[in-house]
XYZ file of C-alpha atoms in Angstrom:
645
model
C -46.064 33.984 -2.032
C -44.510 33.147 1.304
C -45.510 30.166 3.391
C -46.379 31.592 6.803
C -46.397 28.199 8.502
C -43.108 26.778 9.772
C -42.128 23.265 8.570
C -43.265 20.264 10.584
C -40.976 18.978 13.300
C -38.999 15.745 12.912
C -40.795 14.426 16.004
C -44.292 14.300 14.514
C -46.422 11.174 14.412
C -46.180 10.896 10.628
C -42.402 11.142 10.802
C -42.349 8.529 13.572
C -44.542 6.090 11.658
C -42.726 6.691 8.382
C -39.324 6.021 9.920
C -40.663 2.896 11.626
C -42.016 1.624 8.307
C -38.678 2.247 6.566
C -36.664 0.469 9.276
C -39.065 -2.488 9.433
C -39.067 -2.834 5.640
C -35.271 -2.682 5.591
C -34.992 -5.397 8.246
C -37.517 -7.670 6.526
C -35.930 -7.120 3.115
C -32.435 -7.987 4.318
C -33.650 -11.046 6.253
C -35.835 -12.354 3.437
C -33.254 -11.854 0.693
C -30.332 -13.409 2.549
C -28.016 -10.660 1.206
C -26.108 -10.584 4.480
C -26.260 -14.287 5.308
C -22.503 -14.243 5.860
C -23.039 -11.832 8.746
C -25.414 -14.376 10.293
C -22.885 -17.150 9.687
C -20.132 -15.126 11.345
C -22.186 -14.512 14.481
C -23.304 -18.146 14.641
C -19.711 -19.369 14.308
C -18.542 -16.885 16.942
C -21.248 -18.169 19.279
C -19.982 -21.714 18.724
C -16.435 -20.695 19.625
C -17.500 -18.736 22.713
C -19.727 -21.493 24.085
C -18.364 -24.329 26.173
C -19.609 -27.906 25.967
C -19.056 -30.847 28.333
C -16.396 -33.375 27.350
C -17.845 -35.926 24.943
C -18.594 -39.324 26.486
C -19.939 -42.609 25.160
C -18.657 -42.149 21.615
C -15.327 -43.133 20.051
C -13.957 -42.894 16.527
C -11.946 -45.609 14.828
C -9.785 -43.458 12.597
C -8.486 -44.570 9.246
C -5.511 -42.286 9.617
C -2.161 -41.973 7.910
C -0.630 -44.662 10.102
C -3.458 -47.059 9.129
C -2.834 -46.447 5.444
C 0.869 -47.108 5.900
C 0.306 -50.397 7.788
C -2.813 -51.779 6.055
C -2.236 -50.552 2.522
C -3.385 -47.829 0.197
C -7.005 -46.777 -0.002
C -9.461 -48.195 -0.968
C -8.980 -51.286 1.170
C -10.290 -54.702 0.112
C -13.575 -55.700 1.717
C -11.855 -58.430 3.723
C -9.739 -55.769 5.483
C -12.933 -53.977 6.473
C -14.307 -57.320 7.681
C -11.227 -57.945 9.835
C -11.347 -54.396 11.251
C -15.046 -54.808 12.061
C -14.364 -58.110 13.807
C -11.709 -56.472 15.972
C -14.096 -53.638 16.873
C -16.931 -55.995 17.759
C -14.668 -58.084 20.014
C -14.598 -54.989 22.321
C -18.407 -55.213 22.725
C -19.434 -51.693 21.672
C -23.072 -50.615 22.010
C -23.311 -49.838 18.306
C -21.041 -49.325 15.315
C -21.606 -46.825 12.508
C -19.378 -47.156 9.453
C -18.870 -43.909 7.501
C -17.630 -45.873 4.471
C -19.680 -46.248 1.289
C -20.217 -49.842 0.133
C -22.570 -49.009 -2.741
C -20.539 -50.832 -5.446
C -20.258 -54.627 -5.793
C -16.637 -54.579 -6.897
C -14.671 -57.574 -8.175
C -14.144 -59.403 -4.849
C -17.246 -61.559 -4.076
C -15.386 -63.330 -1.291
C -14.574 -60.049 0.371
C -18.232 -59.032 0.207
C -19.236 -62.335 1.800
C -16.648 -61.890 4.561
C -17.865 -58.374 5.324
C -21.508 -59.504 5.316
C -20.623 -62.301 7.733
C -18.868 -59.833 10.045
C -21.889 -57.531 9.931
C -24.235 -60.355 10.887
C -21.911 -61.531 13.635
C -21.774 -58.066 15.242
C -25.481 -57.451 14.854
C -25.287 -53.783 15.782
C -23.596 -52.189 12.754
C -25.252 -49.503 10.642
C -24.118 -48.601 7.119
C -24.392 -45.330 5.208
C -26.745 -44.225 2.452
C -25.104 -41.667 0.170
C -27.108 -38.936 -1.558
C -25.248 -38.634 -4.855
C -24.716 -35.064 -5.972
C -24.138 -36.250 -9.528
C -27.245 -36.694 -11.651
C -28.024 -39.668 -13.831
C -30.957 -39.579 -16.157
C -31.977 -36.204 -14.720
C -32.569 -37.565 -11.218
C -30.827 -37.405 -7.878
C -29.647 -40.790 -6.673
C -29.924 -42.472 -3.308
C -27.000 -44.884 -3.055
C -27.471 -47.453 -0.270
C -24.992 -50.315 0.303
C -25.114 -53.288 -2.051
C -28.072 -55.567 -1.209
C -25.902 -58.245 0.412
C -24.423 -55.796 2.895
C -27.677 -53.860 3.361
C -29.453 -57.079 4.413
C -26.652 -57.950 6.803
C -26.506 -54.556 8.533
C -28.603 -53.712 11.585
C -29.719 -50.466 9.980
C -29.064 -47.790 7.356
C -28.744 -44.055 7.621
C -27.619 -40.957 5.726
C -24.182 -39.385 6.157
C -25.063 -36.087 4.453
C -24.718 -32.757 6.230
C -26.013 -29.351 5.201
C -23.382 -27.037 3.681
C -24.147 -23.329 3.735
C -23.325 -20.897 0.940
C -19.801 -20.392 2.287
C -19.113 -24.145 2.233
C -19.224 -24.556 6.018
C -21.075 -27.493 7.604
C -23.299 -26.048 10.312
C -26.338 -28.274 10.357
C -28.195 -31.376 9.293
C -31.721 -32.419 8.404
C -33.138 -35.181 10.571
C -34.903 -36.692 7.552
C -34.018 -36.555 3.887
C -34.635 -38.433 0.696
C -35.360 -38.285 -3.003
C -39.059 -37.733 -3.508
C -39.823 -38.060 0.223
C -37.802 -37.470 3.369
C -37.613 -41.129 4.368
C -33.982 -41.614 5.415
C -32.798 -40.881 8.966
C -29.274 -39.832 9.824
C -26.677 -42.535 10.327
C -26.252 -41.197 13.862
C -29.995 -41.649 14.500
C -29.818 -45.255 13.338
C -26.763 -45.980 15.490
C -28.432 -44.451 18.547
C -31.572 -46.512 18.078
C -29.493 -49.686 17.685
C -27.811 -48.828 20.998
C -31.204 -48.657 22.719
C -31.809 -44.898 22.552
C -35.409 -43.812 22.098
C -35.958 -40.729 19.912
C -37.803 -37.843 21.633
C -41.100 -36.548 20.319
C -40.690 -34.629 17.103
C -37.976 -36.821 15.565
C -40.272 -39.493 14.120
C -40.227 -40.061 10.358
C -42.365 -37.482 8.556
C -45.653 -38.522 7.066
C -46.338 -38.094 3.367
C -47.307 -34.500 2.797
C -45.307 -33.261 5.806
C -42.217 -32.704 3.707
C -41.404 -29.690 1.564
C -39.489 -29.929 -1.679
C -36.397 -27.783 -2.034
C -36.538 -27.703 -5.815
C -39.757 -27.466 -7.777
C -38.607 -27.498 -11.382
C -37.700 -31.192 -11.425
C -39.218 -34.367 -10.023
C -38.357 -36.342 -8.042
C -36.305 -33.939 -5.957
C -34.304 -33.940 -2.749
C -36.712 -33.425 0.137
C -35.565 -32.415 3.621
C -37.396 -32.297 6.919
C -36.659 -30.876 10.391
C -33.491 -28.815 9.895
C -31.192 -28.526 12.884
C -27.993 -26.635 13.620
C -25.135 -28.439 15.313
C -23.583 -27.497 18.614
C -20.063 -28.882 18.243
C -18.273 -30.452 21.196
C -15.112 -28.579 20.273
C -12.475 -28.135 17.563
C -11.209 -31.053 15.478
C -9.748 -33.788 17.674
C -12.169 -33.285 20.555
C -13.906 -36.639 19.984
C -11.714 -39.504 21.333
C -10.289 -41.729 18.613
C -8.395 -44.983 18.154
C -6.286 -45.704 15.083
C -7.510 -48.563 12.901
C -3.888 -49.719 12.659
C -3.765 -50.123 16.441
C -6.872 -52.312 16.452
C -5.489 -54.562 13.711
C -2.353 -55.372 15.659
C -2.280 -58.686 17.573
C -3.485 -58.528 21.154
C -6.532 -57.622 23.133
C -9.006 -55.235 21.502
C -8.891 -51.639 22.664
C -10.806 -51.253 25.895
C -11.697 -47.673 24.862
C -14.450 -49.119 22.616
C -16.223 -51.169 25.262
C -19.811 -50.027 25.830
C -19.369 -47.082 23.447
C -20.927 -46.082 20.156
C -18.161 -46.409 17.594
C -17.850 -44.419 14.355
C -15.515 -45.798 11.718
C -14.267 -43.374 9.112
C -11.374 -41.710 7.309
C -9.348 -39.003 9.020
C -6.200 -39.099 6.881
C -5.415 -36.025 4.822
C -6.168 -36.300 1.118
C -9.053 -38.767 1.440
C -11.611 -36.072 0.640
C -13.903 -36.503 3.642
C -12.852 -33.234 5.299
C -15.302 -30.434 6.190
C -15.065 -26.836 7.360
C -17.118 -26.202 10.500
C -17.764 -23.220 12.791
C -15.142 -24.517 15.251
C -12.356 -25.110 12.729
C -9.636 -22.511 12.321
C -6.201 -21.996 10.791
C -6.968 -24.462 8.012
C -7.558 -27.415 10.392
C -10.770 -28.849 8.914
C -12.799 -31.555 10.627
C -13.076 -35.119 9.280
C -16.561 -36.088 8.194
C -16.653 -38.985 10.664
C -16.055 -36.553 13.546
C -18.905 -34.351 12.277
C -21.144 -37.450 12.385
C -20.004 -38.160 15.943
C -20.999 -34.583 16.844
C -24.393 -35.206 15.239
C -24.816 -38.228 17.502
C -23.944 -36.197 20.615
C -26.477 -33.534 19.611
C -29.157 -36.161 19.122
C -28.431 -38.111 22.307
C -28.050 -35.066 24.592
C -30.698 -32.962 22.788
C -28.163 -30.212 22.127
C -29.343 -29.316 18.640
C -29.901 -25.627 17.901
C -33.271 -25.096 16.242
C -33.345 -22.262 13.680
C -36.271 -19.909 14.075
C -38.821 -20.302 11.295
C -38.794 -17.884 8.378
C -42.059 -16.170 9.329
C -40.961 -15.745 12.956
C -37.539 -14.466 11.850
C -39.103 -11.794 9.629
C -41.603 -10.754 12.308
C -38.948 -10.547 15.033
C -36.577 -8.635 12.726
C -39.305 -6.067 11.987
C -40.125 -5.734 15.688
C -36.483 -5.274 16.731
C -36.019 -2.727 13.928
C -38.551 -0.466 15.671
C -36.654 -0.338 18.995
C -34.399 2.641 17.992
C -37.577 4.724 17.614
C -37.808 4.780 21.423
C -34.858 7.160 21.672
C -34.543 8.453 18.125
C -37.077 11.245 18.744
C -35.955 12.072 22.285
C -32.165 12.049 22.431
C -29.754 14.649 21.162
C -27.200 13.502 18.532
C -24.413 12.287 20.842
C -26.666 10.447 23.341
C -28.595 9.053 20.372
C -25.362 7.768 18.812
C -24.325 6.140 22.098
C -27.791 4.598 22.561
C -27.700 3.229 19.022
C -24.223 1.774 19.552
C -25.393 0.163 22.804
C -28.442 -1.296 21.045
C -26.273 -2.655 18.238
C -24.001 -4.331 20.792
C -27.050 -5.696 22.640
C -28.432 -7.200 19.417
C -25.124 -8.857 18.614
C -24.902 -10.143 22.199
C -28.440 -11.506 21.961
C -27.597 -13.330 18.743
C -24.503 -14.845 20.386
C -26.185 -15.837 23.649
C -29.554 -17.081 22.396
C -28.370 -20.397 20.885
C -26.188 -21.095 23.934
C -28.942 -20.376 26.453
C -32.143 -21.466 24.744
C -30.988 -23.628 21.825
C -32.741 -21.313 19.332
C -30.965 -19.509 16.511
C -32.285 -16.172 15.284
C -30.539 -14.798 12.178
C -30.026 -11.161 13.228
C -28.680 -9.580 10.030
C -31.944 -7.759 9.208
C -32.303 -6.314 12.725
C -28.590 -5.378 12.801
C -28.795 -3.539 9.481
C -31.863 -1.655 10.708
C -30.017 -0.754 13.930
C -27.009 0.473 11.935
C -29.232 2.466 9.578
C -31.438 3.983 12.311
C -28.987 6.682 13.422
C -27.981 7.991 9.960
C -31.630 7.892 8.859
C -32.765 9.871 11.889
C -29.835 12.274 11.414
C -30.790 12.732 7.776
C -34.396 13.438 8.682
C -33.352 15.926 11.361
C -30.983 17.659 8.964
C -33.710 17.736 6.325
C -36.165 19.308 8.770
C -33.453 21.752 9.884
C -32.783 22.621 6.247
C -36.457 23.216 5.550
C -36.730 25.351 8.671
C -33.648 27.371 7.694
C -35.099 27.881 4.211
C -38.406 28.961 5.730
C -36.603 31.374 8.042
C -34.630 32.744 5.115
C -37.868 33.291 3.212
C -39.310 35.151 6.174
C -36.175 37.257 6.582
C -35.677 38.095 2.911
C -39.288 38.228 1.793
C -38.467 35.780 -0.984
C -41.234 33.607 -2.507
C -41.670 29.998 -1.380
C -40.081 28.625 -4.579
C -36.843 30.569 -4.142
C -33.791 28.393 -4.909
C -32.432 28.194 -1.372
C -31.770 24.502 -2.062
C -28.744 25.612 -4.092
C -27.084 26.951 -0.975
C -24.770 24.752 1.005
C -25.783 23.973 4.569
C -22.957 26.165 5.853
C -24.228 29.067 3.746
C -27.693 28.672 5.251
C -26.158 28.766 8.722
C -24.222 31.930 7.791
C -27.476 33.556 6.698
C -29.079 32.624 9.996
C -26.075 34.017 11.885
C -26.561 37.287 10.060
C -30.233 37.205 11.014
C -29.264 36.609 14.642
C -26.948 39.599 14.523
C -29.758 41.646 13.019
C -32.056 40.469 15.822
C -29.426 41.525 18.350
C -29.200 44.942 16.716
C -32.978 45.284 16.709
C -33.077 44.360 20.380
C -30.488 47.020 21.077
C -32.495 49.541 19.090
C -35.600 48.570 21.032
C -33.835 49.249 24.313
C -32.652 52.604 23.031
C -36.128 53.440 21.782
C -37.713 52.626 25.117
C -35.154 54.779 26.874
C -35.825 57.573 24.404
C -39.592 57.309 24.772
C -39.346 57.276 28.533
C -37.437 60.544 28.506
C -37.668 62.677 25.368
C -41.381 62.134 24.733
C -42.559 61.624 28.300
C -40.899 64.825 29.600
C -42.692 67.338 27.297
C -45.985 65.486 27.665
C -45.640 65.467 31.463
C -44.836 69.190 31.458
C -47.866 69.893 29.266
C -50.112 67.891 31.600
C -48.733 69.807 34.572
C -49.415 73.174 32.931
C -52.901 72.168 31.903
C -53.628 71.141 35.456
C -52.300 74.401 36.863
C -55.366 76.412 36.054
C -55.542 79.510 33.789
C -52.944 79.675 30.991
C -51.513 83.088 30.150
C -49.838 83.854 26.865
C -46.401 82.807 28.099
C -47.653 79.471 29.402
C -49.605 78.882 26.230
C -46.448 79.410 24.178
C -44.506 76.958 26.363
C -47.312 74.426 26.158
C -47.392 74.784 22.386
C -43.630 74.209 22.126
C -43.770 71.106 24.317
C -46.686 69.566 22.454
C -45.099 70.395 19.101
C -41.871 68.696 20.199
C -43.773 65.588 21.317
C -45.717 65.570 18.045
C -42.525 65.923 16.040
C -40.950 63.000 17.897
C -43.991 60.821 17.315
C -44.045 61.827 13.651
C -40.369 60.905 13.330
C -41.079 57.438 14.706
C -44.018 56.944 12.353
C -41.943 58.019 9.355
C -39.117 55.711 10.391
C -41.532 52.807 10.782
C -42.888 53.493 7.317
C -39.485 53.539 5.663
C -38.449 50.316 7.437
C -41.533 48.540 6.069
C -40.919 49.813 2.517
C -40.586 47.014 -0.083
C -39.410 47.054 -3.693
C -42.929 46.486 -4.975
C -43.991 49.793 -3.379
C -41.525 51.889 -5.444
C -42.722 53.935 -8.425
C -40.931 55.777 -11.201
C -40.488 59.433 -10.125
C -38.497 62.528 -11.141
C -35.822 63.191 -8.530
C -35.556 66.815 -9.698
C -39.179 67.427 -8.674
C -38.426 65.986 -5.234
C -35.455 68.348 -4.851
C -37.419 71.438 -5.960
C -40.316 70.653 -3.604
C -38.015 70.016 -0.650
C -36.036 73.245 -0.999
C -39.223 75.244 -1.525
C -40.586 73.851 1.744
C -37.662 75.269 3.795
C -37.563 78.631 2.067
C -39.374 80.543 4.860
C -37.211 78.973 7.564
C -34.072 79.991 5.653
C -35.357 83.554 5.278
C -35.985 83.705 9.033
C -32.320 82.854 9.724
C -30.979 85.052 6.911
C -29.541 81.990 5.155
C -29.340 81.957 1.393
C -30.536 78.854 -0.519
C -28.918 77.828 -3.801
C -30.053 74.997 -6.045
C -28.237 73.283 -8.910
C -30.861 70.961 -10.408
C -30.897 69.838 -14.090
C -33.798 70.988 -16.221
C -34.253 67.507 -17.653
C -36.081 64.879 -15.518
C -33.926 62.482 -13.488
C -35.908 59.239 -13.297
C -35.493 56.798 -10.452
C -37.680 54.166 -8.772
C -38.657 55.416 -5.352
C -41.182 56.785 -2.884
C -41.694 60.514 -3.521
C -42.785 61.484 0.000
C -40.089 59.539 1.830
C -37.357 60.982 -0.397
C -38.774 64.468 0.065
C -38.760 64.024 3.858
C -35.178 62.689 3.786
C -34.065 65.716 1.771
C -36.054 67.954 4.119
C -34.134 66.442 7.061
C -30.805 67.227 5.351
C -31.880 70.827 4.632
C -33.175 71.457 8.166
C -30.014 69.904 9.564
C -27.944 72.340 7.467
C -30.159 75.266 8.544
C -29.751 74.353 12.197
C -25.960 74.663 12.064
C -25.551 77.394 9.401
C -24.526 80.888 10.631
C -26.603 83.940 9.763
C -25.691 85.159 6.304
C -24.431 81.706 5.322
C -25.305 79.704 2.226
C -26.843 76.258 1.779
C -26.428 74.601 -1.614
C -28.644 71.774 -2.906
C -27.104 69.944 -5.874
C -28.411 67.111 -8.068
C -25.824 65.445 -10.306
C -25.556 62.265 -12.388
C -22.478 60.041 -12.271
C -21.807 56.358 -12.999
C -25.470 55.346 -13.490
C -26.466 56.981 -10.209
C -28.075 60.236 -9.142
C -26.548 62.154 -6.240
C -28.414 64.669 -4.095
C -26.127 66.688 -1.832
C -26.681 69.466 0.726
C -23.655 71.630 1.613
C -23.566 74.164 4.480
C -21.007 76.537 5.993
C -21.454 75.443 9.593
C -18.903 73.985 12.023
C -18.861 70.543 10.377
C -18.756 67.221 12.184
C -16.112 66.385 14.777
C -14.132 63.141 14.818
C -16.047 62.149 17.967
C -19.407 62.563 16.271
C -18.489 61.111 12.879
C -18.729 57.343 13.736
C -22.284 57.854 15.037
C -23.491 60.310 12.395
C -26.065 58.045 10.735
C -26.895 55.994 13.805
C -30.107 55.989 15.803
C -30.196 58.739 18.497
C -26.838 60.046 17.330
C -27.274 63.306 19.301
C -27.163 61.300 22.527
C -23.901 59.603 21.561
C -21.820 62.716 20.886
C -21.765 66.195 22.332
C -20.054 68.343 19.702
C -23.260 69.778 18.254
C -26.084 71.023 20.490
C -28.781 68.378 20.912
C -31.540 70.386 19.223
C -32.849 67.368 17.294
C -34.143 63.913 18.127
C -31.186 61.994 16.785
C -33.469 60.320 14.213
C -33.108 62.677 11.248
C -29.886 61.361 9.686
C -30.792 57.810 10.740
C -33.989 58.263 8.730
C -31.964 59.562 5.751
C -29.678 56.532 5.938
C -32.645 54.107 6.002
C -34.378 55.835 3.065
C -31.197 55.594 0.987
C -30.740 51.885 1.780
C -34.386 51.008 1.063
C -33.979 52.635 -2.366
C -30.873 50.594 -3.101
C -28.522 53.504 -2.476
C -26.388 54.939 0.299
C -25.886 58.107 2.329
C -22.593 59.740 3.262
C -20.710 62.714 4.624
C -17.850 64.888 3.381
C -16.040 67.669 5.270
C -15.593 70.972 3.414
C -12.619 73.317 3.568
C -12.249 75.751 5.305
C -15.523 74.963 7.122
C -18.837 73.260 6.569
C -20.205 69.857 5.719
C -21.684 68.136 2.693
C -24.171 65.276 3.201
C -25.283 63.293 0.186
C -27.606 60.542 -0.981
C -26.726 58.374 -3.988
C -29.551 56.453 -5.689
C -29.583 54.137 -8.747
C -31.244 55.486 -11.871
C -34.362 53.783 -13.207
């Protein structure tokens, strides 16, 4: 059973909502899973490289570089060397000093510890680091502050840890962190407060219960609070530095440290405190002490980039994923592709510009994936709707049931079928034009003449005969059209098993009187046994009648017409042979066409031009064919071949 309703369009509300749901789910899934976090990292790093920052001021590094190791000895240095270095730094009157050197072991030099503690107390503005040990001891994470003597002597303590992403790149920090509770500030925060800086609202220590544990299967765990992303001042070497070896030489302390916040730390290669950052390239990593100096600049100048919260990221990703729906249902493929490419570029540009302009970072991978997927998804849906429509059209054209296996056809094959249907439509349109022309002349003329005669008053015998001929011609034309319409609507289910011999006998009997009137002899060669085929008895009889009357029309007086029924190759052939003038080369190409008598002039136009066209259609609807053969020395043989039942 055929489905008379065409498939739904790809622009329907259900299609629109369904596509929106798919794109939103895709964006949320990608964002929530972090599958494409490296795409987010790449865009964030690119934003860092594209952005420009003012030259760093108010901060200086004292670098334990290669020259310092050569002059002051191999690492680790004795505590007294650190004490002497600190004394030299403090003689320059810096605002604050932050030492990125772990002093969490007592060692075997008590005098050195005492000297360093004395130097710390003398300076009064030195902060020391607390190290969050990555190694575990007794199943717990360790906080490793300086030894008590040094911790008591320092002006403050702070963490030196930074947040490393999955790719090992340092992009951010947590303002507060600790084991069990986020109680430790950053070393840069401590140094800033020692220098007189007041933290802005929102950077106060978290209250108990404000923190969220990162790991839940062990206790106590590392707890972090207030994550921030760094906006680096520039590539490695951007922060001004002074070599520790230079400070230890005799003479006046370096004036570059006066009134500055000083970070002391290792910069020499091979000391391990080297980090990859978004602004490092070509293998030039950044020393950890310079990362800490960048943290201080971000804190002091409020340049931190705040990552958008998880819930807001998912919601914004879902919302941005729906934007391609605005043009997906309206644009043709090429404009849609260009619009999608422009939207993809706009999303990437937004991700690059947002942290530079507003200080907010939105991880765009989910929205980008949805933007990339929008065009192929819409194209797939359009192709699917086009396929369903082509299949529906093919069902309508072929009369096939709705479950016909059109899905096995390639898309190109479906298009070829539709092209054939278009050609058939063109042919039907041409036939329609010819039919209208025929109706306007061949049927209208006799009917108009009959109307004129009827309106002329009394009809004598001559006028009655003319009127009869005109009305009979009009009736015959109308009957021909009705018969043709019937054969064109014939379907396989309408065919019945019939004896073709009976059809032949009945047809030749029907023209017997007409043949006698023209003195034409009729011969029949029909087998005595039944010849079974599947067909329509009346249509086949009328087709054979057309062939016989056609032969009578062109047979000379005293001629012979032969009707023959033969079997060959699993087919039955009915043929009608006459002794007339035959068919000229001019007429032959149009012999079985509609209105063939108007397309050639060799034979007198006694007929309508529909007789042989009708024969051809009857043969095709029965799965057979009709043809012509010239006879020698004169005459023509027209035949119909039909498959046996």
